[in-house]
GROMACS .gro file of C-alpha atoms in nm:
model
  195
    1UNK     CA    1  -2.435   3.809  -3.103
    2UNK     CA    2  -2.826   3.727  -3.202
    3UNK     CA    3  -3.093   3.970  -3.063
    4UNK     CA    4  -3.436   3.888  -3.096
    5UNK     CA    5  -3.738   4.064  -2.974
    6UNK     CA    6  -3.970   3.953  -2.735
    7UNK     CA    7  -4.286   4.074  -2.787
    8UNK     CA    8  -4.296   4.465  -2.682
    9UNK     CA    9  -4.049   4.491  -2.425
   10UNK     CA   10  -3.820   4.239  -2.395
   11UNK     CA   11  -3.515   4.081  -2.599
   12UNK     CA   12  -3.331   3.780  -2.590
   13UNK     CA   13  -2.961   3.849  -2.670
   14UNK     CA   14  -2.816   3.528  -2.798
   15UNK     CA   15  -2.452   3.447  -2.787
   16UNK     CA   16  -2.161   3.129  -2.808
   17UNK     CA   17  -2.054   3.107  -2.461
   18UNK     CA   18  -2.088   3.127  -2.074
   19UNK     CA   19  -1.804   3.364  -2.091
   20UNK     CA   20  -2.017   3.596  -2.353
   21UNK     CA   21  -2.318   3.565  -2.151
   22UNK     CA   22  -2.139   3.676  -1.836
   23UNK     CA   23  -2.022   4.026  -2.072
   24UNK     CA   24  -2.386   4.085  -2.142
   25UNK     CA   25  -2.505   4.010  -1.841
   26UNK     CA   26  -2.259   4.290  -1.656
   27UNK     CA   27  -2.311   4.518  -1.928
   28UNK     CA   28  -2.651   4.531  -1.891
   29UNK     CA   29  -2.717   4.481  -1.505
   30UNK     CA   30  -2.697   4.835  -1.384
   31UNK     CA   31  -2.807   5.012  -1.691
   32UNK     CA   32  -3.102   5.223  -1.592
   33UNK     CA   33  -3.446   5.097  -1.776
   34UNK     CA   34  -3.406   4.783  -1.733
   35UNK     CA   35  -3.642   4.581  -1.571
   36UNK     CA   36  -3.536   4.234  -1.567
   37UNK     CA   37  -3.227   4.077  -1.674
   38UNK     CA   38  -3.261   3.622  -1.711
   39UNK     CA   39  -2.853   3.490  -1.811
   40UNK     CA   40  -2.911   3.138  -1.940
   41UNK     CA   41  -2.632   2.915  -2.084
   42UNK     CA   42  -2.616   3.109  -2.434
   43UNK     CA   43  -2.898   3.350  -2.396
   44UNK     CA   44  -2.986   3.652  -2.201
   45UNK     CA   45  -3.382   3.791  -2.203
   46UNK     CA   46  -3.406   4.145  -2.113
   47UNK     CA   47  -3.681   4.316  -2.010
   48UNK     CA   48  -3.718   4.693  -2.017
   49UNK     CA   49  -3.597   4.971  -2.256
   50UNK     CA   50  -3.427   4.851  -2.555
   51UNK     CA   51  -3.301   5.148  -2.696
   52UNK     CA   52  -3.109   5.141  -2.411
   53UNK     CA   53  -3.005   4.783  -2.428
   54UNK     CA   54  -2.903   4.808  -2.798
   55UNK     CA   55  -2.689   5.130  -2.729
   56UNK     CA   56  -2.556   4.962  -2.462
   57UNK     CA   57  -2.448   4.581  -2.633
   58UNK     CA   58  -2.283   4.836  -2.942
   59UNK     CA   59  -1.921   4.883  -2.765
   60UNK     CA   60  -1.921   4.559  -2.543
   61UNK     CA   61  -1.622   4.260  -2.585
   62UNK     CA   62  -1.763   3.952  -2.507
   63UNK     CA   63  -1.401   3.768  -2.482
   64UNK     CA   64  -1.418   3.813  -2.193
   65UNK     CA   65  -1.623   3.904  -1.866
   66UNK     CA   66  -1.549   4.213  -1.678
   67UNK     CA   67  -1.385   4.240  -1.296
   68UNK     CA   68  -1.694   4.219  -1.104
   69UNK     CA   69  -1.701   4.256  -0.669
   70UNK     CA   70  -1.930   3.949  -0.649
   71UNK     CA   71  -2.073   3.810  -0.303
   72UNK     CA   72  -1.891   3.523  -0.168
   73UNK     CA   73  -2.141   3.281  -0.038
   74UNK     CA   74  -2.000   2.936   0.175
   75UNK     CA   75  -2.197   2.609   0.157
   76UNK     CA   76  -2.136   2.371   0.396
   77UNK     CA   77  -2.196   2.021   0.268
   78UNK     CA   78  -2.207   1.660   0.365
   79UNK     CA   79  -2.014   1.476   0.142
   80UNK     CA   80  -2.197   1.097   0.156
   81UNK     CA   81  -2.435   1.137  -0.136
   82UNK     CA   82  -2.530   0.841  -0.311
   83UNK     CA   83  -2.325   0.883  -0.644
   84UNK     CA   84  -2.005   0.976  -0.434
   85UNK     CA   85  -1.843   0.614  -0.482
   86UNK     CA   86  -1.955   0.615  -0.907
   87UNK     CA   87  -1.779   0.978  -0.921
   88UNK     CA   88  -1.473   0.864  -0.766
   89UNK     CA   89  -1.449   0.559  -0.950
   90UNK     CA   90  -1.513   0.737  -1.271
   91UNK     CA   91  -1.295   1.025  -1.197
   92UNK     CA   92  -1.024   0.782  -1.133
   93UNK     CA   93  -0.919   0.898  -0.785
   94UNK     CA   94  -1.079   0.802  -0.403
   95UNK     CA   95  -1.366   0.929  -0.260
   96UNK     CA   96  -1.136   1.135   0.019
   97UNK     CA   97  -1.008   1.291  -0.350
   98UNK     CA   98  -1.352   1.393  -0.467
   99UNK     CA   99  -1.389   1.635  -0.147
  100UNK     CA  100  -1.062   1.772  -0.165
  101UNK     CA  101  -1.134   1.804  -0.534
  102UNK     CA  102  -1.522   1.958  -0.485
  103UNK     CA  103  -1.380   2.190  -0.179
  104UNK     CA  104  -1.075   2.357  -0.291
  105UNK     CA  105  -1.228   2.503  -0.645
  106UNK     CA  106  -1.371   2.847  -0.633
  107UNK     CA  107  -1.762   2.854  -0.829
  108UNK     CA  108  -1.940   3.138  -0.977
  109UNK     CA  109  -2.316   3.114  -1.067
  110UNK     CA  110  -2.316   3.138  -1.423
  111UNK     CA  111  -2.704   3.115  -1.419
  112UNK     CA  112  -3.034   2.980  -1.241
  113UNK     CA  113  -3.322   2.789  -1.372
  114UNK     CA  114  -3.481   2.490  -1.419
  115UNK     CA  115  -3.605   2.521  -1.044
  116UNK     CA  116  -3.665   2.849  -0.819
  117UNK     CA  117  -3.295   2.873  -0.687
  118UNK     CA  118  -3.111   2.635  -0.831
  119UNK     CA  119  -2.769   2.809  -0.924
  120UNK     CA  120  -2.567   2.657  -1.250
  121UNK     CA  121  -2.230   2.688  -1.108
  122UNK     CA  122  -1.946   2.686  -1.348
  123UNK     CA  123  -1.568   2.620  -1.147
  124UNK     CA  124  -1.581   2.225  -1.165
  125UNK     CA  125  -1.258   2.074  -1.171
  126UNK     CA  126  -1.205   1.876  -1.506
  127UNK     CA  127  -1.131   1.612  -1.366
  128UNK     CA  128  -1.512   1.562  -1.179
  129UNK     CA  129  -1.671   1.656  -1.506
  130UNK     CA  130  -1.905   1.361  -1.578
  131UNK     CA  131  -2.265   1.322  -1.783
  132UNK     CA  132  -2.572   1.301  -1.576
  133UNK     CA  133  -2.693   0.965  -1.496
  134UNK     CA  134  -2.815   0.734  -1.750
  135UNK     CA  135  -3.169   0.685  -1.621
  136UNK     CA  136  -3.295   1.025  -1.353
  137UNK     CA  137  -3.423   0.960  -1.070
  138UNK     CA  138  -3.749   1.065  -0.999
  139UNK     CA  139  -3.704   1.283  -0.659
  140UNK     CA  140  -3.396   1.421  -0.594
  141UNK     CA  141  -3.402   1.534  -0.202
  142UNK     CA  142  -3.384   1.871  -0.106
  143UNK     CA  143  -3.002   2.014  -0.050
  144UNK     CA  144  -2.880   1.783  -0.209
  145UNK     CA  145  -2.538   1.862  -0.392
  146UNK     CA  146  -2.472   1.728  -0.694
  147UNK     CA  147  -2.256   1.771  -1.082
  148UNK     CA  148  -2.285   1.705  -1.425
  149UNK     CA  149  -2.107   1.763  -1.714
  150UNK     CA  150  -1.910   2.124  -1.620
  151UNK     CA  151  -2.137   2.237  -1.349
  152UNK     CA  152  -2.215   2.174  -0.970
  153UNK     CA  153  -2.550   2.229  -0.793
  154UNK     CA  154  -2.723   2.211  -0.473
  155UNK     CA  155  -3.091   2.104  -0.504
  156UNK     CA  156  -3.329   2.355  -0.335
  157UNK     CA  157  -3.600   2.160  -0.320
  158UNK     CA  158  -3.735   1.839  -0.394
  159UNK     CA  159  -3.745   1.747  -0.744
  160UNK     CA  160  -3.670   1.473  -1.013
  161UNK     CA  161  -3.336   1.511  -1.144
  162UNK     CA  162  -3.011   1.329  -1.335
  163UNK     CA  163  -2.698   1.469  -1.158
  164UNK     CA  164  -2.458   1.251  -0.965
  165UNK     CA  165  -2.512   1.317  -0.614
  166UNK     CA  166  -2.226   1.388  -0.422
  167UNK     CA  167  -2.339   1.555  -0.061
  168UNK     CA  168  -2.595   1.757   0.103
  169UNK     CA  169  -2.662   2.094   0.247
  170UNK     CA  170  -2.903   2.213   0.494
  171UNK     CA  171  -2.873   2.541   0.367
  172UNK     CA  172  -3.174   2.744   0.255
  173UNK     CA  173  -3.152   2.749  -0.085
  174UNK     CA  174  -3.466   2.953  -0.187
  175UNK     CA  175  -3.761   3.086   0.039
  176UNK     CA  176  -3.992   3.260  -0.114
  177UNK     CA  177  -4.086   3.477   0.173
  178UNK     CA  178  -3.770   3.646   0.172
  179UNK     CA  179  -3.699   3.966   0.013
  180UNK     CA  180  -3.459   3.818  -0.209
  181UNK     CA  181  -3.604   3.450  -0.269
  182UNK     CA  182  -3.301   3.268  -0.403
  183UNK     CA  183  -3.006   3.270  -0.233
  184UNK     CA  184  -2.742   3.202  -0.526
  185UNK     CA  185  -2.757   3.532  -0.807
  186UNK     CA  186  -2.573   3.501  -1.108
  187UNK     CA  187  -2.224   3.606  -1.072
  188UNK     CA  188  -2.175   3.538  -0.688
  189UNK     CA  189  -1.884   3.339  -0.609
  190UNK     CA  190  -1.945   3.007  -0.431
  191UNK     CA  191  -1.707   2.768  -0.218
  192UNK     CA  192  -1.799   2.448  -0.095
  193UNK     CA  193  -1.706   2.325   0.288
  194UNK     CA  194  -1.673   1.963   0.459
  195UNK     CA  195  -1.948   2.049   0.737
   0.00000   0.00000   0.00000
């Protein structure tokens, strides 16, 4: 474990893994002082009292995430997305397969970023793990659902992008006018159903 400060008040806590990031992340989420806590795929930025956050990353084990009580939250999804036949094909298995694949695996947001609400969700079968597409496309429809390389996604909101799209959900993804704008947090679990 890395720690780097961020100008007066903030530190990014660098690590190897999801898995470590996940042990920072619930060490430090209810600690009192802290301001604002950003998991990334091998970094965590912390904003608030670092005394607090030092003391605190001293006596954690980041082999492993702690039991959490996450949220489960249910997506229902439309599984005709444009990259649905290329998935299959690649995964070696039928389209039918994909689904069954897609729907029966639990998912837990390991992070969000690189859009308001868009959840990294870590859970993909190994067998669906496949690169993004060679060339993006330049606007990838809102809700739609798509993978690459170990995660799944649902778009929430219009925006270029290189995963393989596999369905869609109507689902409200992010509104900023609610209390809590993004739906998916890091560490809530996520299933996937045929709507």
């Amino acid at each position: 474990m890395l720690l780097r400060r961020c100008g007066t008040d903030a530190l990014l806590v660098e690590v190897d893994s999801l898995t470590e990031v996940a042990a920072v992340r619930a060490a430090l989420q209810d600690l009192d002082g802290i301001e604002e806590l950003v998991p990334a795929a091998r970094t965590v930025l912390v904003k608030g009292q670092l005394h607090r956050v030092r003391d605190a990353l001293r006596d954690i084990d980041l082999t492993k995430a702690p039991a959490t009580h996450p949220r489960e939250i249910t997506v229902p999804v439309t599984y005709d997305g444009p990259d649905l036949d290329l998935v299959a094909e690649t995964a070696g298995v039928t389209p039918d397969e994909v689904v069954k694949l897609h729907t029966e695996a639990t998912y837990e947001v390991a992070f969000c970023g690189f859009a308001p609400g868009f959840g990294y969700l870590t859970g993909l079968p190994e067998s669906l793990r496949q690169p993004r597409l060679d060339s993006p496309r330049t606007k990838v429809p809102q809700g739609a659902v798509g993978i690459a390389g170990e995660f799944t996604a649902a778009y929430p909101r219009s925006t270029p992008g290189g995963w393989r799209l596999i369905g869609r959900t109507g689902i409200t993804l992010f509104d900023p006018r609610a209390e809590t704008p993004a739906l998916l947090q890091p560490g809530d679990q996520v299933r996937f159903v045929v709507a």
